[in-house]
PDB file of C-alpha atoms in Angstrom:
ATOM      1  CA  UNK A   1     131.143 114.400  85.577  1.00 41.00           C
ATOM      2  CA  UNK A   2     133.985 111.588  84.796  1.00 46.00           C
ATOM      3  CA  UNK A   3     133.225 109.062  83.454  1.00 45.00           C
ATOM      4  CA  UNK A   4     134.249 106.876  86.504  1.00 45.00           C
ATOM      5  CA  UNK A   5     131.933 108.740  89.046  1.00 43.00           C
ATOM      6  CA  UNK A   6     129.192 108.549  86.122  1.00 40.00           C
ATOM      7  CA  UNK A   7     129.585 104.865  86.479  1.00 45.00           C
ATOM      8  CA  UNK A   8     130.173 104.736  90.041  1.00 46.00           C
ATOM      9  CA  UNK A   9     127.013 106.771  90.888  1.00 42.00           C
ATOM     10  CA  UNK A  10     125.114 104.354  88.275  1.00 42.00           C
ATOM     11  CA  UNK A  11     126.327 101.802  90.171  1.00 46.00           C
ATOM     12  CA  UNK A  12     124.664 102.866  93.833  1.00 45.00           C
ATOM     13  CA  UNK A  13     121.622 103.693  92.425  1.00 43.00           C
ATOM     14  CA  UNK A  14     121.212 100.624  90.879  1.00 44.00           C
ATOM     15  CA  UNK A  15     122.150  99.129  94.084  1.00 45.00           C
ATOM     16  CA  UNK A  16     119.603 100.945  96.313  1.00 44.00           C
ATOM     17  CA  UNK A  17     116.748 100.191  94.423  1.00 43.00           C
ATOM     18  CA  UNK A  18     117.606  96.643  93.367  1.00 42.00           C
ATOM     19  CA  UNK A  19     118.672  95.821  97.244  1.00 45.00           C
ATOM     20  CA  UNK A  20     115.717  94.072  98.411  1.00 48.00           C
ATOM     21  CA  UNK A  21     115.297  91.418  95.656  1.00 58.00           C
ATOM     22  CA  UNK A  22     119.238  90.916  94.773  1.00 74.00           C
ATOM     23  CA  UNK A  23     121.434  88.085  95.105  1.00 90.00           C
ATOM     24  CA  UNK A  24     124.784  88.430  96.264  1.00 93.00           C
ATOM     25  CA  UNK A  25     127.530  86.382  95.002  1.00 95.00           C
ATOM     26  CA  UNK A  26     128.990  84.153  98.796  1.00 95.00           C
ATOM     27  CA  UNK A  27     132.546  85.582  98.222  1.00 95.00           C
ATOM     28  CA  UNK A  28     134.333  87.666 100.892  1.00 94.00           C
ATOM     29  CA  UNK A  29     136.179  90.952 100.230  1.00 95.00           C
ATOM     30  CA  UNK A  30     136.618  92.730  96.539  1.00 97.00           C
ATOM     31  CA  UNK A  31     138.316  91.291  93.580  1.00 98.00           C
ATOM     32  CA  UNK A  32     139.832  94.025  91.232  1.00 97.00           C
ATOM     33  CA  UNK A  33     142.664  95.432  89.454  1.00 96.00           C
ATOM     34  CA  UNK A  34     144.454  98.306  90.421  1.00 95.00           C
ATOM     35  CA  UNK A  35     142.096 101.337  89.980  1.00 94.00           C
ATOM     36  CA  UNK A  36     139.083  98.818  91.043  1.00 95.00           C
ATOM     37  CA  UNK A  37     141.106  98.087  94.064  1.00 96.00           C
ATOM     38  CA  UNK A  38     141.568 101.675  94.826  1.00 94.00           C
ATOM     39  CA  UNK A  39     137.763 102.756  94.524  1.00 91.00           C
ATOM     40  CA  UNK A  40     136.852  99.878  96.889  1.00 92.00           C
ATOM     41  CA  UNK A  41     139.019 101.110  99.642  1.00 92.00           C
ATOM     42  CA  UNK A  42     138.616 104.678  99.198  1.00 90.00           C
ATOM     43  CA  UNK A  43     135.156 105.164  97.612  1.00 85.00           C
ATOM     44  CA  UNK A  44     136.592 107.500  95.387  1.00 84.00           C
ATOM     45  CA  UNK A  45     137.429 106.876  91.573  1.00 80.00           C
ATOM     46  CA  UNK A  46     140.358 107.530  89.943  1.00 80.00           C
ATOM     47  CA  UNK A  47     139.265 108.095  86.782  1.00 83.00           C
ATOM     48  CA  UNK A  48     140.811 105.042  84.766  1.00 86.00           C
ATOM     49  CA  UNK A  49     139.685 104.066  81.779  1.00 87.00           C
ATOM     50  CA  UNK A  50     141.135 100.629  83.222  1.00 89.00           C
ATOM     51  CA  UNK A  51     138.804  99.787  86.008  1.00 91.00           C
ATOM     52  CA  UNK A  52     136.895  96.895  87.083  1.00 96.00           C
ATOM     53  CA  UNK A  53     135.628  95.622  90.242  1.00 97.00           C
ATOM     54  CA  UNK A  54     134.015  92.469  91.293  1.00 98.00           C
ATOM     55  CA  UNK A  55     131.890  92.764  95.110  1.00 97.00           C
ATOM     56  CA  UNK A  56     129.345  90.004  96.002  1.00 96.00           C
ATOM     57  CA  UNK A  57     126.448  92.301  94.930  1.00 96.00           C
ATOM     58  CA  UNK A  58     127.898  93.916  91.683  1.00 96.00           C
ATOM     59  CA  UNK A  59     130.601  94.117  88.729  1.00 96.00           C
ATOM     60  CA  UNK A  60     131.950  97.183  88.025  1.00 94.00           C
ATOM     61  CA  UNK A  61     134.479  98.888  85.109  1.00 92.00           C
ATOM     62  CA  UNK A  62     134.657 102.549  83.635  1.00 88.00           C
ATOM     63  CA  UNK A  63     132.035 102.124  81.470  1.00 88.00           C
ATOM     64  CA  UNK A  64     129.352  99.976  82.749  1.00 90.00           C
ATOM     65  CA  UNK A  65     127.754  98.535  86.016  1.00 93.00           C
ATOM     66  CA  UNK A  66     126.290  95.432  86.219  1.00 95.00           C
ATOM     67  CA  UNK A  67     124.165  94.074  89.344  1.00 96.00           C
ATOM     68  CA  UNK A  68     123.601  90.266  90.603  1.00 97.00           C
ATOM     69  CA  UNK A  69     120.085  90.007  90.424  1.00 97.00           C
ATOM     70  CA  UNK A  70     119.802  85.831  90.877  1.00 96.00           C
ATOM     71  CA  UNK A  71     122.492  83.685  91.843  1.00 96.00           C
ATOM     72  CA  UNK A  72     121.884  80.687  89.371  1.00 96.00           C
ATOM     73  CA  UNK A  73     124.348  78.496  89.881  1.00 95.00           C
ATOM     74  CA  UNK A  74     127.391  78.012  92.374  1.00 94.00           C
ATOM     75  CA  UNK A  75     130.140  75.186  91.764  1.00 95.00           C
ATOM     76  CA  UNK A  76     132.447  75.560  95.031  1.00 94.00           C
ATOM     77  CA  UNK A  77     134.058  79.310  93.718  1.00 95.00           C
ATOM     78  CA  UNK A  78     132.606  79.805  90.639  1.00 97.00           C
ATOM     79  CA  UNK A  79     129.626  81.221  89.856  1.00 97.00           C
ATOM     80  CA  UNK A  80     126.442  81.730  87.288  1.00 97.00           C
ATOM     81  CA  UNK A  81     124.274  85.038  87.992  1.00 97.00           C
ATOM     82  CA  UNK A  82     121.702  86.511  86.236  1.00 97.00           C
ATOM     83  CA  UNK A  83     123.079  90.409  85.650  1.00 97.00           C
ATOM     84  CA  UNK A  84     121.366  93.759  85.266  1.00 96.00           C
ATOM     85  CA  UNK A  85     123.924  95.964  83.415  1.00 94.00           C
ATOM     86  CA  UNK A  86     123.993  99.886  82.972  1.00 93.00           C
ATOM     87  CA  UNK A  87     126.415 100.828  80.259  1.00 87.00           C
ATOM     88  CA  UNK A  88     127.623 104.683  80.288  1.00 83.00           C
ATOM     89  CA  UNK A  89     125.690 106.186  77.325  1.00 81.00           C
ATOM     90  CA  UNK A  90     123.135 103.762  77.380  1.00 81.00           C
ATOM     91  CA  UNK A  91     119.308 104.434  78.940  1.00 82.00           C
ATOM     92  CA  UNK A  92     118.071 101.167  79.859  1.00 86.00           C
ATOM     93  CA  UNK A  93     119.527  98.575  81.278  1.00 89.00           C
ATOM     94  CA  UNK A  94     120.091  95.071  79.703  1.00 92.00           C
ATOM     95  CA  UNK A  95     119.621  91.930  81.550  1.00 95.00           C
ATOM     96  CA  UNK A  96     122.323  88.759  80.926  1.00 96.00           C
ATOM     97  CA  UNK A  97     124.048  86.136  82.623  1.00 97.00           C
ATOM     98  CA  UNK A  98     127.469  86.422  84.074  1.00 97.00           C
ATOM     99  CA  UNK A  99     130.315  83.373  84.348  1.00 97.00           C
ATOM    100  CA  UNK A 100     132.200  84.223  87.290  1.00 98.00           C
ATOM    101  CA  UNK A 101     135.235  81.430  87.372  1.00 97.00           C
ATOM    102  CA  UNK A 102     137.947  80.711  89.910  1.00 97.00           C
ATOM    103  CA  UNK A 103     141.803  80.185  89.051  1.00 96.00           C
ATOM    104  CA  UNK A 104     144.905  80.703  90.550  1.00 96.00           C
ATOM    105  CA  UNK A 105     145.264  84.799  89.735  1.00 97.00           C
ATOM    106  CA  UNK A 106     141.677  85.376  91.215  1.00 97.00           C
ATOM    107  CA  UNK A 107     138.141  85.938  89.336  1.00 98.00           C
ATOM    108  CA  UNK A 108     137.718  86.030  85.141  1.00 97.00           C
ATOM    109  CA  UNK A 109     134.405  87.231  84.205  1.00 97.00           C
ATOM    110  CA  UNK A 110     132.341  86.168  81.096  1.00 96.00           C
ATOM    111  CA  UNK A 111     128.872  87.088  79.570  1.00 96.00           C
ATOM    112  CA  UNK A 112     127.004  84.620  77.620  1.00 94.00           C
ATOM    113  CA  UNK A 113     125.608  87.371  75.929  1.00 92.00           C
ATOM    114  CA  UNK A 114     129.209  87.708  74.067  1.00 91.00           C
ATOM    115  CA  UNK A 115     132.129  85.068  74.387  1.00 89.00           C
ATOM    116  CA  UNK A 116     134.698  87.755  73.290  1.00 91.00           C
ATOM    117  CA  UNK A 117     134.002  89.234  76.619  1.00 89.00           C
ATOM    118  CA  UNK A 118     136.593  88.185  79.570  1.00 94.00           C
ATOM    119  CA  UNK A 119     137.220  90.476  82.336  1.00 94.00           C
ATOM    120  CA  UNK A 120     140.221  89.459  84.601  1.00 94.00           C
ATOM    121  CA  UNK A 121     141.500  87.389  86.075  1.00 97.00           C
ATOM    122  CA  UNK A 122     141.033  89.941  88.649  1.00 98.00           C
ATOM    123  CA  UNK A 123     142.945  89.249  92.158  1.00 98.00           C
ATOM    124  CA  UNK A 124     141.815  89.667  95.890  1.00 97.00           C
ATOM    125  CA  UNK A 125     141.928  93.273  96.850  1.00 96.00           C
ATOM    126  CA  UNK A 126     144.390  93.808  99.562  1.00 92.00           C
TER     127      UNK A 126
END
């Protein structure tokens, strides 16, 4: 299986049975690069080692898949949530909290966990 769809699949399982006591993040549409973009309109990955995709109930890239548990904080568009990430490879999954900021290019993503860690910024999907 690629790795994407590996991911991908990670990722609706994870939503399913996490559905009923989940946050979701109060932001309209997807927020993604190119391939992320392209999985959120079609459903269907491309593959890319390059992806990641920001929805109000997950964030998403090739390798790992990481669902809003708890909404902890919200400062007009940016956001503190309490994640439960699946990395490919890995068997159990690893709770931390996400810093989901607002600037002029679209979302950048942070984990306290590990400050080296910024996703984006990642733009509205169109």
């Amino acid at each position: 299986m690629a790795r994407g769809r590996l991911v991908l699949t990670l990722v609706s399982l994870a939503a399913l049975t996490s559905a009923a006591s989940a946050d979701t993040l109060p932001i309209k549409g997807s927020y993604g690069n190119k391939d992320g973009c392209a999985y959120a309109k079609s459903g269907e990955s491309t593959g890319s080692e390059n992806f990641f995709l920001l929805t109000s109930e997950a964030i998403t890239t090739a390798a790992s898949a990481c669902t809003i548990e708890k909404l902890l904080k919200t400062e007009g568009k940016n956001f503190t949530a309490k994640v439960s990430c699946e990395a490919e490879g890995e068997e159990a999954a690893s709770e931390d909290t996400a810093k989901i900021t607002y600037g002029p290019k679209g979302y950048t993503i942070g984990f306290t966990s590990d400050a080296g860690i910024k996703w984006g910024p990642l733009p509205l999907c169109k």
